[in-house]
Every structure is written in structure tokens, then in C-alpha cells.
Short mmCIF file of C-alpha atoms in Angstrom, two decimals:
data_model
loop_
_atom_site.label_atom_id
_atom_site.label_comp_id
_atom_site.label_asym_id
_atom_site.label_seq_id
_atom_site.Cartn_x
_atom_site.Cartn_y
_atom_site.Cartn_z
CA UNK X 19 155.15 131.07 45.90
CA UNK X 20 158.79 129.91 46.09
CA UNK X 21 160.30 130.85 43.29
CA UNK X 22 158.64 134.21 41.57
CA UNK X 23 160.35 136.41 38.83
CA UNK X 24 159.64 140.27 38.54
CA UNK X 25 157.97 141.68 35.57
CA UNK X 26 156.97 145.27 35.58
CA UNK X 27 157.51 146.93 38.95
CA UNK X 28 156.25 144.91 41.57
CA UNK X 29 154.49 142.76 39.69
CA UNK X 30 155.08 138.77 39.21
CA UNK X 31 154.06 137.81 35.20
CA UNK X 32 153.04 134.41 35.51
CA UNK X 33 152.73 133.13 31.65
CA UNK X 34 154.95 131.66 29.18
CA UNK X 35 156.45 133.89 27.04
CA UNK X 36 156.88 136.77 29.45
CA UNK X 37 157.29 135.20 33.40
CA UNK X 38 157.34 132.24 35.38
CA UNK X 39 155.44 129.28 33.77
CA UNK X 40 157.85 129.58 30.75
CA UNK X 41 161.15 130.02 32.69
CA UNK X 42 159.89 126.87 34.73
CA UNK X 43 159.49 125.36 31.44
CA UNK X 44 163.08 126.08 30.58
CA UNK X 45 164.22 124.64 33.81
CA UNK X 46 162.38 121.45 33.60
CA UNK X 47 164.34 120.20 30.81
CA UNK X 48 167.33 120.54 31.86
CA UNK X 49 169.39 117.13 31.63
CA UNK X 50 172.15 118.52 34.36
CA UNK X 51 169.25 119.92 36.72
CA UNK X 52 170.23 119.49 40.21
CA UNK X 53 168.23 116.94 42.28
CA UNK X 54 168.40 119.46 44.99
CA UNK X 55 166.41 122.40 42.92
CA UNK X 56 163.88 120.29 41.52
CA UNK X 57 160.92 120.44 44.52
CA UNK X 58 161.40 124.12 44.41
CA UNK X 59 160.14 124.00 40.82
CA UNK X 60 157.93 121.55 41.22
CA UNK X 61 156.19 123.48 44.60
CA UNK X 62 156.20 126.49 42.03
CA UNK X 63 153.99 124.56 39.66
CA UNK X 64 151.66 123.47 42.65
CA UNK X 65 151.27 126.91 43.86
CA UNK X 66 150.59 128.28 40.25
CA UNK X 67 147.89 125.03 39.52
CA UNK X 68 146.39 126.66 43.16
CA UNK X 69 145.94 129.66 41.74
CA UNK X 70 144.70 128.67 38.54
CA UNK X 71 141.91 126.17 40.22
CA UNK X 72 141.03 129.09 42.12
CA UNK X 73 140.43 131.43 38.75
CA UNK X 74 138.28 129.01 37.20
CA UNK X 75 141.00 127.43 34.19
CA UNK X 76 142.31 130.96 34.24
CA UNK X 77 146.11 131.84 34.68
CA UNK X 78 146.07 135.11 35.84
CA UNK X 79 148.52 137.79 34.18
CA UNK X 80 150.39 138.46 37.01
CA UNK X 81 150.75 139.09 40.55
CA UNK X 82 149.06 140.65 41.98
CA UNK X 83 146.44 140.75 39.24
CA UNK X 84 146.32 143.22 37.48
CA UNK X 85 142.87 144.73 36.70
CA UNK X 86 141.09 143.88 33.31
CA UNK X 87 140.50 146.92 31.10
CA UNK X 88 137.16 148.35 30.28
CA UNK X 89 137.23 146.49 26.54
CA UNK X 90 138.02 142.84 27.95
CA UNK X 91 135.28 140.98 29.95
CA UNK X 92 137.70 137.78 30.03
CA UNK X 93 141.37 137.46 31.22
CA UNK X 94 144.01 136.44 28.27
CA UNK X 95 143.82 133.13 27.12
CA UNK X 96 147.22 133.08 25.10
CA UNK X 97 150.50 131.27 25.60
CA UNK X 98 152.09 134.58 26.23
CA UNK X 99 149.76 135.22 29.64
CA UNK X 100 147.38 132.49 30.68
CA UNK X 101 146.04 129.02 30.68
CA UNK X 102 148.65 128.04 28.01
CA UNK X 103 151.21 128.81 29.46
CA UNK X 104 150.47 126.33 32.12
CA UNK X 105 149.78 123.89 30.38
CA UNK X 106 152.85 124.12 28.41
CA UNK X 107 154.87 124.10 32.17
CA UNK X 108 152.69 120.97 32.81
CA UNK X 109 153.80 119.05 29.79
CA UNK X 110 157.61 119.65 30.46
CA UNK X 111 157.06 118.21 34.17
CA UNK X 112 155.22 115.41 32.23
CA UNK X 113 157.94 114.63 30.24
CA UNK X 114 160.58 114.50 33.03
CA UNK X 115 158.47 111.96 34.71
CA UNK X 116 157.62 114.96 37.58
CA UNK X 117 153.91 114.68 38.11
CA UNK X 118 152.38 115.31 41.11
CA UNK X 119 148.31 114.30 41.71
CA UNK X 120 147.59 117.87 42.87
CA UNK X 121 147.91 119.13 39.18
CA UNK X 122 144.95 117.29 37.82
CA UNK X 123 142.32 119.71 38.65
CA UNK X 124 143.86 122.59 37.64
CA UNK X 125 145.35 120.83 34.23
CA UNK X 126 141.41 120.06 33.63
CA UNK X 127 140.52 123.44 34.38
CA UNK X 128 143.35 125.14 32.29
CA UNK X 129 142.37 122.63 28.96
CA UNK X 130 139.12 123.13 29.07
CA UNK X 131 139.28 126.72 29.20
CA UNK X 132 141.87 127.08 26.51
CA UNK X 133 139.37 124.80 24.76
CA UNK X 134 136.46 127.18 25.01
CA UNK X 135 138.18 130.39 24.81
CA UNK X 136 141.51 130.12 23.10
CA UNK X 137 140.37 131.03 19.27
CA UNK X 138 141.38 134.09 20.50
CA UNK X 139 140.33 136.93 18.15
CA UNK X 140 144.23 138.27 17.12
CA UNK X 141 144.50 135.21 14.38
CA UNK X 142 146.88 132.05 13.95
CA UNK X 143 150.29 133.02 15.57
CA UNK X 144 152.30 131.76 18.47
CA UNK X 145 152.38 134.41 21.00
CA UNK X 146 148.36 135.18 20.93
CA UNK X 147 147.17 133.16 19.01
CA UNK X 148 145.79 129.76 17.59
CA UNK X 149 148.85 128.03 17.04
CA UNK X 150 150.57 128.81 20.67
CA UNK X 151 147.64 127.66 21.92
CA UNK X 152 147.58 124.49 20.28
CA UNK X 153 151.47 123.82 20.83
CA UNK X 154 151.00 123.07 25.27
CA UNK X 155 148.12 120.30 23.74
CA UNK X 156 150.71 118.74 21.13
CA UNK X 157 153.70 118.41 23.64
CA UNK X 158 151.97 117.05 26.85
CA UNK X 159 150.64 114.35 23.75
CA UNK X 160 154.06 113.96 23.03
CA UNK X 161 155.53 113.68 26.36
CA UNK X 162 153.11 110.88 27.40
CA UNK X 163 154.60 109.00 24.26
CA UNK X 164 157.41 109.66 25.66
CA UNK X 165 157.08 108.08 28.69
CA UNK X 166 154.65 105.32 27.11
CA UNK X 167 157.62 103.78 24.90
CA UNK X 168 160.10 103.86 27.83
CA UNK X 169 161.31 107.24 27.69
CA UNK X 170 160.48 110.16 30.13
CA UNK X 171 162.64 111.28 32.51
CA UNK X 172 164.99 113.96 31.30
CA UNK X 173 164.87 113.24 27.79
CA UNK X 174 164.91 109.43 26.49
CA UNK X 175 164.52 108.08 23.32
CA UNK X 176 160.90 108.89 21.71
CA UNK X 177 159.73 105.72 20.34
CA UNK X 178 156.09 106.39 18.61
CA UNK X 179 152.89 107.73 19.85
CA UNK X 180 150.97 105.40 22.40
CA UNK X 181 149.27 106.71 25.25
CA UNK X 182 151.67 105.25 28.00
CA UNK X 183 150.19 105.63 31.46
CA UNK X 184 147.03 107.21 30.37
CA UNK X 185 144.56 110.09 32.12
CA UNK X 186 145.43 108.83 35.33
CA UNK X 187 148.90 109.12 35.81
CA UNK X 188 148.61 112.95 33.81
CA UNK X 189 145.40 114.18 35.05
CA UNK X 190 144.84 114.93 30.90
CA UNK X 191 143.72 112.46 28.25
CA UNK X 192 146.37 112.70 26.33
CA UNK X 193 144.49 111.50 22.46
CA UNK X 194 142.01 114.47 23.50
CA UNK X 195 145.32 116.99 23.89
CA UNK X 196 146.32 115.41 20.17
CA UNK X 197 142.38 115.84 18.81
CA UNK X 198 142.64 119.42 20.06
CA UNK X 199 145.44 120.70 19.19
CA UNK X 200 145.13 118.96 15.50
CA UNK X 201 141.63 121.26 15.95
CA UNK X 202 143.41 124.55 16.50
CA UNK X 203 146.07 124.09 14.04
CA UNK X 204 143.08 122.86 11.14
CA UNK X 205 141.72 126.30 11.83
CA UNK X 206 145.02 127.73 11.47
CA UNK X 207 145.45 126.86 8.14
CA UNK X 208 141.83 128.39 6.95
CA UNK X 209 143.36 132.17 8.57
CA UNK X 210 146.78 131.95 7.08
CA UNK X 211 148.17 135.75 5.67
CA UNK X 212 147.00 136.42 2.41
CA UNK X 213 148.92 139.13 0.44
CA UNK X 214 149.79 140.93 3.60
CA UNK X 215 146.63 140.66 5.71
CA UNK X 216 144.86 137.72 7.18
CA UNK X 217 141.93 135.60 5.53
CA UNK X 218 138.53 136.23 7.04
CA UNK X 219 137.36 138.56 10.46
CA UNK X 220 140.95 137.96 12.18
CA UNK X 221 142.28 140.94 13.61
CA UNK X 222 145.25 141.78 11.14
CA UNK X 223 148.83 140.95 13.06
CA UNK X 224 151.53 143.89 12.82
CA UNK X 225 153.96 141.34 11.84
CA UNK X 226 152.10 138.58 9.44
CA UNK X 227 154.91 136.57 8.73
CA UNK X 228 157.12 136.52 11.52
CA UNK X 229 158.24 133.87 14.18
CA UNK X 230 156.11 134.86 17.23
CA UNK X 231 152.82 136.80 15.95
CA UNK X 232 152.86 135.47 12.24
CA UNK X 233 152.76 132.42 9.78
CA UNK X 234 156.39 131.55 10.50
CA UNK X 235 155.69 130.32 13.74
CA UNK X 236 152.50 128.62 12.99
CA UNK X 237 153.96 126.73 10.00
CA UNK X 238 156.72 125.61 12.91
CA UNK X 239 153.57 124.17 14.77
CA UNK X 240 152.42 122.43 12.15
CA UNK X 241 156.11 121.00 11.69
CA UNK X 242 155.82 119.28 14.77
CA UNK X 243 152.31 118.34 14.73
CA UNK X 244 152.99 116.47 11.27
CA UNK X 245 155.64 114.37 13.34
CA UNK X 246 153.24 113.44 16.24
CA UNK X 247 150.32 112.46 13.71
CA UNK X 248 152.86 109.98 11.70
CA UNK X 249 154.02 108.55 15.42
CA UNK X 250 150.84 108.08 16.30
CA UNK X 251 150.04 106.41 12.95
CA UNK X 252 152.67 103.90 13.28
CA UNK X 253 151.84 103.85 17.02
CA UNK X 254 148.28 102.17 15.80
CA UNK X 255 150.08 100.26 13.04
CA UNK X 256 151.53 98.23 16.30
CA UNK X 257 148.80 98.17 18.28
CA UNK X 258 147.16 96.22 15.80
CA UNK X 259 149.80 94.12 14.72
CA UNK X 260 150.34 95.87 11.32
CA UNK X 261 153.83 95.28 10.11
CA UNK X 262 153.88 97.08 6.68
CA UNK X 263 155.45 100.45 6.68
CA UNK X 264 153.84 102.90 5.02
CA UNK X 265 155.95 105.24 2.56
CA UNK X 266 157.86 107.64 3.70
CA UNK X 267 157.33 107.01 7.57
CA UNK X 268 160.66 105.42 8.62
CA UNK X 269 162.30 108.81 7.19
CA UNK X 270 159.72 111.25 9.26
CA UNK X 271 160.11 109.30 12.61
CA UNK X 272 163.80 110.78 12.92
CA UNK X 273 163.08 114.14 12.49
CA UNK X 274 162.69 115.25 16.40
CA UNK X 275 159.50 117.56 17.90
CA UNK X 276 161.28 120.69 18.33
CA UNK X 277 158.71 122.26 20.41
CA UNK X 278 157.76 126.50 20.89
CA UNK X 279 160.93 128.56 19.86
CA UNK X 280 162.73 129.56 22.64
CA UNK X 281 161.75 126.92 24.75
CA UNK X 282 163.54 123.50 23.55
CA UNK X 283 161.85 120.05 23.81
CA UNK X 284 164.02 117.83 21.97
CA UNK X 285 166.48 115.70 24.27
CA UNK X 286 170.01 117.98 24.39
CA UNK X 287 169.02 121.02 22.80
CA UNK X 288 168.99 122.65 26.36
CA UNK X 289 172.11 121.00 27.68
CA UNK X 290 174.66 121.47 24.61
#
């Protein structure tokens, strides 16, 4: 791999919150990037959609792999190590107008696993859970908007929510990224923390209300997927020649899609 990131020890994390998919996502939004350092990233990406063709839709933990414990018959399927992770590296290449044909299988592969086995049993947070699994869907929607209206590249002007170049050009439907993710966050908001512990069989979180594991976070998701739905209302409003505004939507389309903390999305956040 050509550019790899040390974890514990010897070993290479390879998801989002702890190693290299979410440092690439960093990197990829960088307005002041150097041409020169960008096929290193992008042959990065490649080799980790290899890897994750070759694991079925999985994104290993690390490398080497590190052996699943006795209690888990399934690797992680979180944003913090796994398929989301990818896909959240995927969208940012999306959005800078990066994307390479190669991807497509393993950006199936990695949505349709998240898909089947990311209502992951530790509740509705960001780190592992429903919400930061939901968040890679919402931005790759939001990038193809993006790029639909005339934006893309580095970061230009979002202008509503069309599907731009469609499934071919990303390898991923983008209205089926917006249906799922809209999914995951619905079922969000039936496990939110209820006086201290969560609604339902959720595993309880350590830290219910806090950015990463708790309701804070997840209420940040559904901040930004509250902006996509009204672009993509006004989006249809277009494409069908509908000229009346609806209430309240002129005000809602300037508030930006901030994206997972830490991360940026928003054209400038990263290079101020």
C-alpha cells in the first residue's frame, strides 16, 4: 500500500476514526492539496477497495488482520473500523471529482454490507453505531449534488440535490445512499437515551450523550441529513418545473452539510 499509518505496534488500522481511510478523508479535501500528492492517495484508496473486494464488503481492522475474538463471528461494521469508513473515504474522492472505475466493486460491496450488517448492536452513536454508519451514505449523496449542480472539485458551490452523473460515473446510486441513510437515522430516533439509558435491547453506551458514542453526535447527523432532504426537495421542485417556494426553504439551503466531526466537508473549513 503506498501510504500506510501505524496503529498499535506493527499494525496498520485501516478505518475512519482510528487509521488510514479517515486520514485519507482529511487529505482529500484539502483546497491547497498538491497536484503532485494526489495519485498517492488516490492508489491508497485503490489498494484499500482491493482489499475490501477481497473480504467480501468487509474493511478489515487492520493490517495485518488481526484475529476475531471468540464472541464475534463477523468483523466490525462501524465507521470507527470497517466498511464505513470506506465509504466515507469514497465520498470525499467523490466530491473532489477523483473517481477512479476500479472503486465500483468494492463501493458495492462495502454498501451493501453496511446495509445488511451495520444496525450494529452498541445503539445510535457515531463511532459504532447507527448514525456513523448512516453519515458515509448522506455525504457521497451530497457530493454527487455537488458535482450534479456544477460543483465538485475541491469544494464548489452546492446548488440543490440532483443526482448529477448518476451510478455510473460513482459506482453507487446515489438516491439509494439518501434512502439508506434516511433508514438508519429513522431508526435512530426510535433508540434515542432515555433518562440515562437507551430505549429498547440496545446495548447501553458509557457515554449517552456525548459527541462520538452518544445522542450529541447523532442529533449532528440528523442536522445534516435535514439539509440534504430540503435540497433534494427543491431539487424535485425544479425538475418538475415547480416555481413556488415552500416556507422556510430559501433560509435552510444556506446552512452548509457540516459532515462527521473531525473530518470537515463544508468548502474551507479544512483550508482556513
Amino acid at each position: 500500500m503506498e501510504l500506510m499509518w501505524s496503529w498499535f505496534g506493527e499494525a496498520f488500522s485501516l478505518g475512519a476514526i482510528h487509521g488510514i481511510t479517515g486520514i485519507l478523508t482529511v487529505l482529500l479535501q484539502l483546497p491547497s492539496l498538491p497536484a503532485a500528492h494526489l495519485p498517492a492517495l488516490l492508489q491508497t484508496l485503490t489498494s484499500l477497495c482491493t482489499i475490501t473486494a477481497q473480504h467480501s464488503g468487509h474493511l478489515p481492522m487492520s493490517l495485518p488482520p488481526r484475529p476475531l475474538p471468540p464472541t464475534r463471528s463477523s468483523p466490525l461494521v462501524q465507521i470507527c473500523h470497517g466498511a464505513p469508513g470506506l465509504l466515507l473515504a469514497l465520498a470525499a474522492a467523490r466530491r473532489r471529482g477523483a473517481w477512479m472505475s476500479e472503486w465500483n466493486e468494492a463501493a458495492r460491496a462495502a454498501s451493501e454490507t453496511v446495509w445488511r450488517e451495520g444496525l450494529v448492536s452498541k445503539g445510535a452513536g457515531v463511532c459504532h453505531g447507527w448514525a456513523g454508519n448512516a453519515w458515509p451514505w448522506l455525504l457521497y449523496y451530497d457530493a454527487v449534488a455537488r458535482a450534479g449542480q456544477g460543483g465538485g472539485g475541491s469544494g464548489g458551490e452546492r446548488d440543490g440535490g440532483s443526482r448529477g452523473d448518476g451510478v455510473g460515473a460513482g459506482g453507487l446510486d446515489p438516491d439509494e445512499c439518501l434512502a439508506r441513510a434516511l433508514a438508519f437515522l429513522m431508526h435512530a430516533a426510535e433508540k434515542v437515551p432515555l433518562e440515562g439509558s437507551w430505549k429498547g435491547d440496545v446495548e447501553a453506551e458509557r457515554y449517552p450523550w456525548s459527541l462520538f458514542e452518544g445522542l450529541a453526535g447523532t442529533v449532528c447527523a440528523w442536522a445534516d441529513a435535514c439539509v440534504v432532504i430540503v435540497e433534494r426537495l427543491e431539487a424535485m421542485n425544479r425538475e418538475e418545473g415547480i416555481g413556488i417556494e415552500r416556507q422556510g426553504l430559501a433560509a435552510a439551503q444556506k446552512v452548509p452539510v457540516l459532515g462527521v466531526p473531525g473530518f470537515g466537508w463544508e468548502s474551507g473549513l479544512l483550508g482556513s
